[in-house]
Each structure stands twice: as structure tokens, then as C-alpha cells.
PDB file of C-alpha atoms in Angstrom:
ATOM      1  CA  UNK A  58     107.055 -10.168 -51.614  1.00 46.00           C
ATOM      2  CA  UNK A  59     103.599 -11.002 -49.818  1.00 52.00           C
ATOM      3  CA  UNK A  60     103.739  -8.568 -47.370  1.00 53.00           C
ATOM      4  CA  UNK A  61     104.762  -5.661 -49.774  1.00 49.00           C
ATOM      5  CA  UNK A  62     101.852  -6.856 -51.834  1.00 54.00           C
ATOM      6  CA  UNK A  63      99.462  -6.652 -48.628  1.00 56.00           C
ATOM      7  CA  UNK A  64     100.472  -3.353 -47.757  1.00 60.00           C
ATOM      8  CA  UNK A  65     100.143  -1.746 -50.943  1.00 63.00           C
ATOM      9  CA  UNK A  66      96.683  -3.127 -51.095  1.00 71.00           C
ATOM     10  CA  UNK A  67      96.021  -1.737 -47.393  1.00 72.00           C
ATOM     11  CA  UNK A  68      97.233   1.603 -48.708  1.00 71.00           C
ATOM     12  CA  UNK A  69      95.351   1.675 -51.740  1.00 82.00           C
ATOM     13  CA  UNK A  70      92.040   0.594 -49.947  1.00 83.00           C
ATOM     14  CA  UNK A  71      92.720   3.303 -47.951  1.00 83.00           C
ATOM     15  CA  UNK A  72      93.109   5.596 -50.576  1.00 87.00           C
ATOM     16  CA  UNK A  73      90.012   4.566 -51.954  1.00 90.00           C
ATOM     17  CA  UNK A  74      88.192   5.044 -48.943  1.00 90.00           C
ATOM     18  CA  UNK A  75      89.349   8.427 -48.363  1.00 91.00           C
ATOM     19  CA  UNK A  76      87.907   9.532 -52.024  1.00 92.00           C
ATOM     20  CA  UNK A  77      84.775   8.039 -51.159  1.00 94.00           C
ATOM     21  CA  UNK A  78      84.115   9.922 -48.268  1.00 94.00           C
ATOM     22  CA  UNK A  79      85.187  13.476 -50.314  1.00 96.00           C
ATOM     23  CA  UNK A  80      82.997  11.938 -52.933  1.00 96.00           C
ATOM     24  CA  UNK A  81      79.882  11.979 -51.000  1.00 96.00           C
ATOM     25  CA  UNK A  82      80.909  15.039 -48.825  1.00 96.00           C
ATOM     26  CA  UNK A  83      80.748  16.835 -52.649  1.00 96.00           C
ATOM     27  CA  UNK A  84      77.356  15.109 -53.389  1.00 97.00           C
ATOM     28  CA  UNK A  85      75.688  16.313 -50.197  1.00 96.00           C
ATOM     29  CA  UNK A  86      76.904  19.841 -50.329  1.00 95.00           C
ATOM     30  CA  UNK A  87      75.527  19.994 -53.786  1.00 95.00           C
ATOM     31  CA  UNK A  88      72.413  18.743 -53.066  1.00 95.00           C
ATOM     32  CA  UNK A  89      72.094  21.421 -49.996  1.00 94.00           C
ATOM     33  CA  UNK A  90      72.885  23.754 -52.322  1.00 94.00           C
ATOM     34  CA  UNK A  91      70.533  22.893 -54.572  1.00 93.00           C
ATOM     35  CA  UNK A  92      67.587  22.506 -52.745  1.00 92.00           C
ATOM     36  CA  UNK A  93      68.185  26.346 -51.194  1.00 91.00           C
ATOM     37  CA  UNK A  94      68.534  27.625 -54.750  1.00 91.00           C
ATOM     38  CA  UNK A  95      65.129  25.576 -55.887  1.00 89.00           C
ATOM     39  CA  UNK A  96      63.066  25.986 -52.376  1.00 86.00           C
ATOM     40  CA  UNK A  97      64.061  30.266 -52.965  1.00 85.00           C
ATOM     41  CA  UNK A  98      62.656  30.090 -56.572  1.00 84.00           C
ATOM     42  CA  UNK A  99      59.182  28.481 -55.252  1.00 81.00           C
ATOM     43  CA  UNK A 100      59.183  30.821 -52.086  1.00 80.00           C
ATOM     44  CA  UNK A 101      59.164  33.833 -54.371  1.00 78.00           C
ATOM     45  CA  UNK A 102      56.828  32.097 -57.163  1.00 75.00           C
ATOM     46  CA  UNK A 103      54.144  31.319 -53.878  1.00 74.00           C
ATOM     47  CA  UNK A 104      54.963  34.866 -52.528  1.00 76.00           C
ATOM     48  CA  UNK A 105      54.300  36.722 -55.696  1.00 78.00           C
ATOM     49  CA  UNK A 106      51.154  34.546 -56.890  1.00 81.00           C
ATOM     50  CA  UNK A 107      47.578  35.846 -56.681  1.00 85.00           C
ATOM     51  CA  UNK A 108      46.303  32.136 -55.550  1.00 87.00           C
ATOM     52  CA  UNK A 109      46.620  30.888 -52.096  1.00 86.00           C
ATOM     53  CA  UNK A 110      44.952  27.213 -51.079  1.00 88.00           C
ATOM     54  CA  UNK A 111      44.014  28.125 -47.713  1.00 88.00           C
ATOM     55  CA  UNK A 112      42.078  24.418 -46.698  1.00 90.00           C
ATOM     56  CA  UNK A 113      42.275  21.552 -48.304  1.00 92.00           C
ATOM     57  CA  UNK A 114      39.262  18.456 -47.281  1.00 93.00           C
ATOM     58  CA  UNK A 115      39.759  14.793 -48.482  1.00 93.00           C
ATOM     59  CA  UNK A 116      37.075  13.442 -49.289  1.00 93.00           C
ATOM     60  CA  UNK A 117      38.013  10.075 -50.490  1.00 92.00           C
ATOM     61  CA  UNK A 118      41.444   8.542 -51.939  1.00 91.00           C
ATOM     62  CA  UNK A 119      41.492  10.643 -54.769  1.00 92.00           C
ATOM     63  CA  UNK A 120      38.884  13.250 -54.470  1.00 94.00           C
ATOM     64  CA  UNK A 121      39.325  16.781 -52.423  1.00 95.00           C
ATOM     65  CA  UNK A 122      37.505  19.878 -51.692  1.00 94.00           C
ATOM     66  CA  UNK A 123      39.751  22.740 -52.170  1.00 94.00           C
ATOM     67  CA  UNK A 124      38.847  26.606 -50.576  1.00 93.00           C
ATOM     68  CA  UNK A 125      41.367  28.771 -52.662  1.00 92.00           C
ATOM     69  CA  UNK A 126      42.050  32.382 -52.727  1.00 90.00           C
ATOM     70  CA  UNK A 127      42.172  34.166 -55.856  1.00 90.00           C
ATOM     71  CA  UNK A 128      42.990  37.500 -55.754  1.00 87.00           C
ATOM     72  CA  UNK A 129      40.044  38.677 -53.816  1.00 87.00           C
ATOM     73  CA  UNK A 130      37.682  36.139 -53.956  1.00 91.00           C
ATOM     74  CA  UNK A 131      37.048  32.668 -52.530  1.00 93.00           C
ATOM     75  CA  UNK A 132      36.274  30.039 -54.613  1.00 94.00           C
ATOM     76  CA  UNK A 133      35.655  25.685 -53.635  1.00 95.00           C
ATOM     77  CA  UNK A 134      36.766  23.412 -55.652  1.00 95.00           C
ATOM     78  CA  UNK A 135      36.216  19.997 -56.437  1.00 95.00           C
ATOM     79  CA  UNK A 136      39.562  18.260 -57.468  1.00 95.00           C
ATOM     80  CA  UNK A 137      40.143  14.648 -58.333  1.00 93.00           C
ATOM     81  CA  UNK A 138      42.641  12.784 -60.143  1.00 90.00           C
ATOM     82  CA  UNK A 139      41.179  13.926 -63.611  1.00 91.00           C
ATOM     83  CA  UNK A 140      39.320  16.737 -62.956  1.00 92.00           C
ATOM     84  CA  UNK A 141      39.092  20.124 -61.290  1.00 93.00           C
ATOM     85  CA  UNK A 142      35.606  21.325 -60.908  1.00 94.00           C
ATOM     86  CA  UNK A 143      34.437  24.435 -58.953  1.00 94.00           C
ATOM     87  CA  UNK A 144      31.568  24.409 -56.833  1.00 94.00           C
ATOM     88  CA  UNK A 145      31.103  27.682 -55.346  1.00 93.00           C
ATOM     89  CA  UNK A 146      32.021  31.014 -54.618  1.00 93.00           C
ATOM     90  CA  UNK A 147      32.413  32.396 -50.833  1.00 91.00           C
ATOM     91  CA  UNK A 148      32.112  35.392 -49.367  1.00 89.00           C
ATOM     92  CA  UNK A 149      34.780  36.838 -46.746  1.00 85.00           C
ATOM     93  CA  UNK A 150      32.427  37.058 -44.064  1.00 85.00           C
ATOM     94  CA  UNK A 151      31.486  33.808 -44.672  1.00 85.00           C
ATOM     95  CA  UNK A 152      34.947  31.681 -43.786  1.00 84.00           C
ATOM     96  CA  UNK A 153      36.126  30.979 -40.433  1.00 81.00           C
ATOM     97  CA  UNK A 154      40.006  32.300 -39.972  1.00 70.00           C
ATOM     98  CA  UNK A 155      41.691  29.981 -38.366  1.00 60.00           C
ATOM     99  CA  UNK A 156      44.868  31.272 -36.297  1.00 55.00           C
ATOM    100  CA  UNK A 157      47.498  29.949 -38.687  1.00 52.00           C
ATOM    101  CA  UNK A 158      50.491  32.303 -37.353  1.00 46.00           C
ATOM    102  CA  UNK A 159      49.769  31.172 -33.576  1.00 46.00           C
ATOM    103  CA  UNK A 160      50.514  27.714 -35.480  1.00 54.00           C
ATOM    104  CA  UNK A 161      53.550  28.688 -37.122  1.00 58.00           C
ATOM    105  CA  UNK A 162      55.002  30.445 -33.941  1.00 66.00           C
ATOM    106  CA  UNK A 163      55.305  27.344 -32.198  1.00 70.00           C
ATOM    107  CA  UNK A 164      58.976  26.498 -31.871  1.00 77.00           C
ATOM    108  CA  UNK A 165      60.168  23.004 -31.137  1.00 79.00           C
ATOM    109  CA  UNK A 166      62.418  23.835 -28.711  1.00 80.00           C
ATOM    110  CA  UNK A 167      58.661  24.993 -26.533  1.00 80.00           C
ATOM    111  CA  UNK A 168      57.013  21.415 -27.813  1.00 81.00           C
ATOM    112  CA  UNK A 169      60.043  19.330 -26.729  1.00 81.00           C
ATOM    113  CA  UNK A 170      60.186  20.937 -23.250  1.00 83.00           C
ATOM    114  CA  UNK A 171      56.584  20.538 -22.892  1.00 82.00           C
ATOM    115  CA  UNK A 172      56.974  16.894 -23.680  1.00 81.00           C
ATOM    116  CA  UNK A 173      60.274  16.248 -20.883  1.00 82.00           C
ATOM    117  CA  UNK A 174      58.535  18.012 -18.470  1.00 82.00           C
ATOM    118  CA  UNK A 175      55.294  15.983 -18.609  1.00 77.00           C
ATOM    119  CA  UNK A 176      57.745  12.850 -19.069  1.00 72.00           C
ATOM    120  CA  UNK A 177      59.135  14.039 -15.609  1.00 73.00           C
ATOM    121  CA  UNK A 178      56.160  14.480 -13.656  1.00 74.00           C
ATOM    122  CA  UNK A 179      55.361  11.381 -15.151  1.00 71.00           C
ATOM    123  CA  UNK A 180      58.655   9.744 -13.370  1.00 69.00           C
ATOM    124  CA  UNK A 181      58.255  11.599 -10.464  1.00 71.00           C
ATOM    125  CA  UNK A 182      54.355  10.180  -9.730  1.00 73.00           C
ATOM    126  CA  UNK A 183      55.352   6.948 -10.466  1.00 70.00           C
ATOM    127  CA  UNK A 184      58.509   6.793  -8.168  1.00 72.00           C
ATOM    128  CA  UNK A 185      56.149   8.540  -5.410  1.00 72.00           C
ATOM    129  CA  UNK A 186      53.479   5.828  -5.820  1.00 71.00           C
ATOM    130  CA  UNK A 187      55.977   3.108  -5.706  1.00 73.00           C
ATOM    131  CA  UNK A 188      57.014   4.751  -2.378  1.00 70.00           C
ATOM    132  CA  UNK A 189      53.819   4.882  -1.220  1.00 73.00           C
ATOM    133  CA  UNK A 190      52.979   1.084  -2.296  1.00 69.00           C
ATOM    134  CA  UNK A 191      56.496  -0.042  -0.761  1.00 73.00           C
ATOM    135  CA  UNK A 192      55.918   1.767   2.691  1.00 72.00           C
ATOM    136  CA  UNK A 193      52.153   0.151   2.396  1.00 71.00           C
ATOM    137  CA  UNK A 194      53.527  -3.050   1.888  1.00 69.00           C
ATOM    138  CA  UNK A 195      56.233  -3.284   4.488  1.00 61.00           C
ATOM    139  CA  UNK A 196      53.769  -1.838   6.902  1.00 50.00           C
ATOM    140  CA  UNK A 197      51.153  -4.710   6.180  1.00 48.00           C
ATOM    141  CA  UNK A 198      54.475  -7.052   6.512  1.00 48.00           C
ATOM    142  CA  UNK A 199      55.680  -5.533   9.937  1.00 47.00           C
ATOM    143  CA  UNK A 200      51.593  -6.307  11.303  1.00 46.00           C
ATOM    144  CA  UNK A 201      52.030  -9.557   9.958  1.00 46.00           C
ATOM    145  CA  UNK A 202      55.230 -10.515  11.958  1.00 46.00           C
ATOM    146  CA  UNK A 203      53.967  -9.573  14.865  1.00 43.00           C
TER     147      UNK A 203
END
């Protein structure tokens, strides 16, 4: 009567496991879900807005210098935790563009074999200079034998 006992509770734990995993398979492909339907929404809200923040300076902790677009113009801001205060207005001419679409171009794929190919030159020095220091070394201890 033990051993049916056991088994039923192996079978049952089982169970439960199963409905656990289908559980949080349901939870993650509604969270996917809705973050895409959320992250659209704001895409198309910053898409279709007149204001753009294109630099943001910290100054201290809590305190930032803000150069937004509005429209047409350019305007600094002053923002801290309480406040927002403006400072001035720019002209066009008077901001430096920086690239940001070479920025955004870079792909990761680019970055990561950037990275493995320095790691391998990196290797491949290192195993040369051991070489090098090995052949140096058993030369010096060939000199010393004789």
C-alpha cells in the first residue's frame, strides 16, 4: 500500500511540474506580447510628437541640462527633481550635429567580431613571445651546458 502511495505522489508531482512549466510558458508569452503592444504605442507617440531631447548633461545627482527640440526651435533647459527651468534659446547654426545614425548603424554582430579578432591577435602575440622567450631560454641553457 506504500508503494502505490509513492507512486501516485511521483505522478502527481509530476503533474504538477508539468503545469508549472505551461504556467510560466503563458506568463512569458504574455509579457512579450505586451511589451510589443506598449513599446508600438510609445514608438508612434515619440514619432508623431513635435519635441525631441536631442542631449541630455548631468550636472549633479539630480540636476540636468536638457537641449530639446520643439518644433523648430532649440531650447536648454534646466531640470531637477522639482523643477524645470529654461535657460535659453539656440539657434540651428549654433549646435554641433553629432552623427547619431553612424551610431545606430553599428550592428553587434561588427562589434563582437572586432572584439574576437583583437582577442586573437592578442593569443597569437602572446603564444609567439612565449616562443620566442622559450627558444631564448633553451639557447642560454644549451651555452650553459657546454
Amino acid at each position: 500500500m506504500t508503494i502505490l502511495t509513492t507512486k501516485t505522489s511521483e505522478l502527481s508531482s509530476g503533474w504538477q511540474l508539468v503545469g508549472v512549466f505551461i504556467l510560466f510558458i503563458f506568463i512569458l508569452g504574455a509579457t512579450y506580447l505586451t511589451t510589443k503592444i506598449v513599446g508600438g504605442v510609445k514608438l508612434n507617440q515619440i514619432k508623431n510628437s513635435n519635441f525631441q531631447v536631442i542631449e541630455t548633461y548631468r550636472i549633479t545627482q539630480n540636476k540636468y541640462l536638457q537641449l530639446v527640440k520643439v518644433g523648430t526651435r532649440y531650447l536648454v533647459l534646466g531640470i531637477s527633481k522639482d523643477n524645470v527651468n529654461f535657460i535659453t534659446e539656440l539657434k540651428e547654426d549654433e549646435i554641433l550635429n553629432f552623427d547619431q545614425t553612424a551610431k545606430a548603424k553599428v550592428n553587434f554582430s561588427d562589434i563582437m567580431s572586432k572584439l574576437t579578432n583583437r582577442q586573437n591577435n592578442f593569443v597569437s602575440q602572446n603564444k609567439e613571445h612565449n616562443l620566442e622567450h622559450q627558444q631564448h631560454n633553451g639557447g642560454s641553457q644549451d651555452n650553459k651546458n657546454n
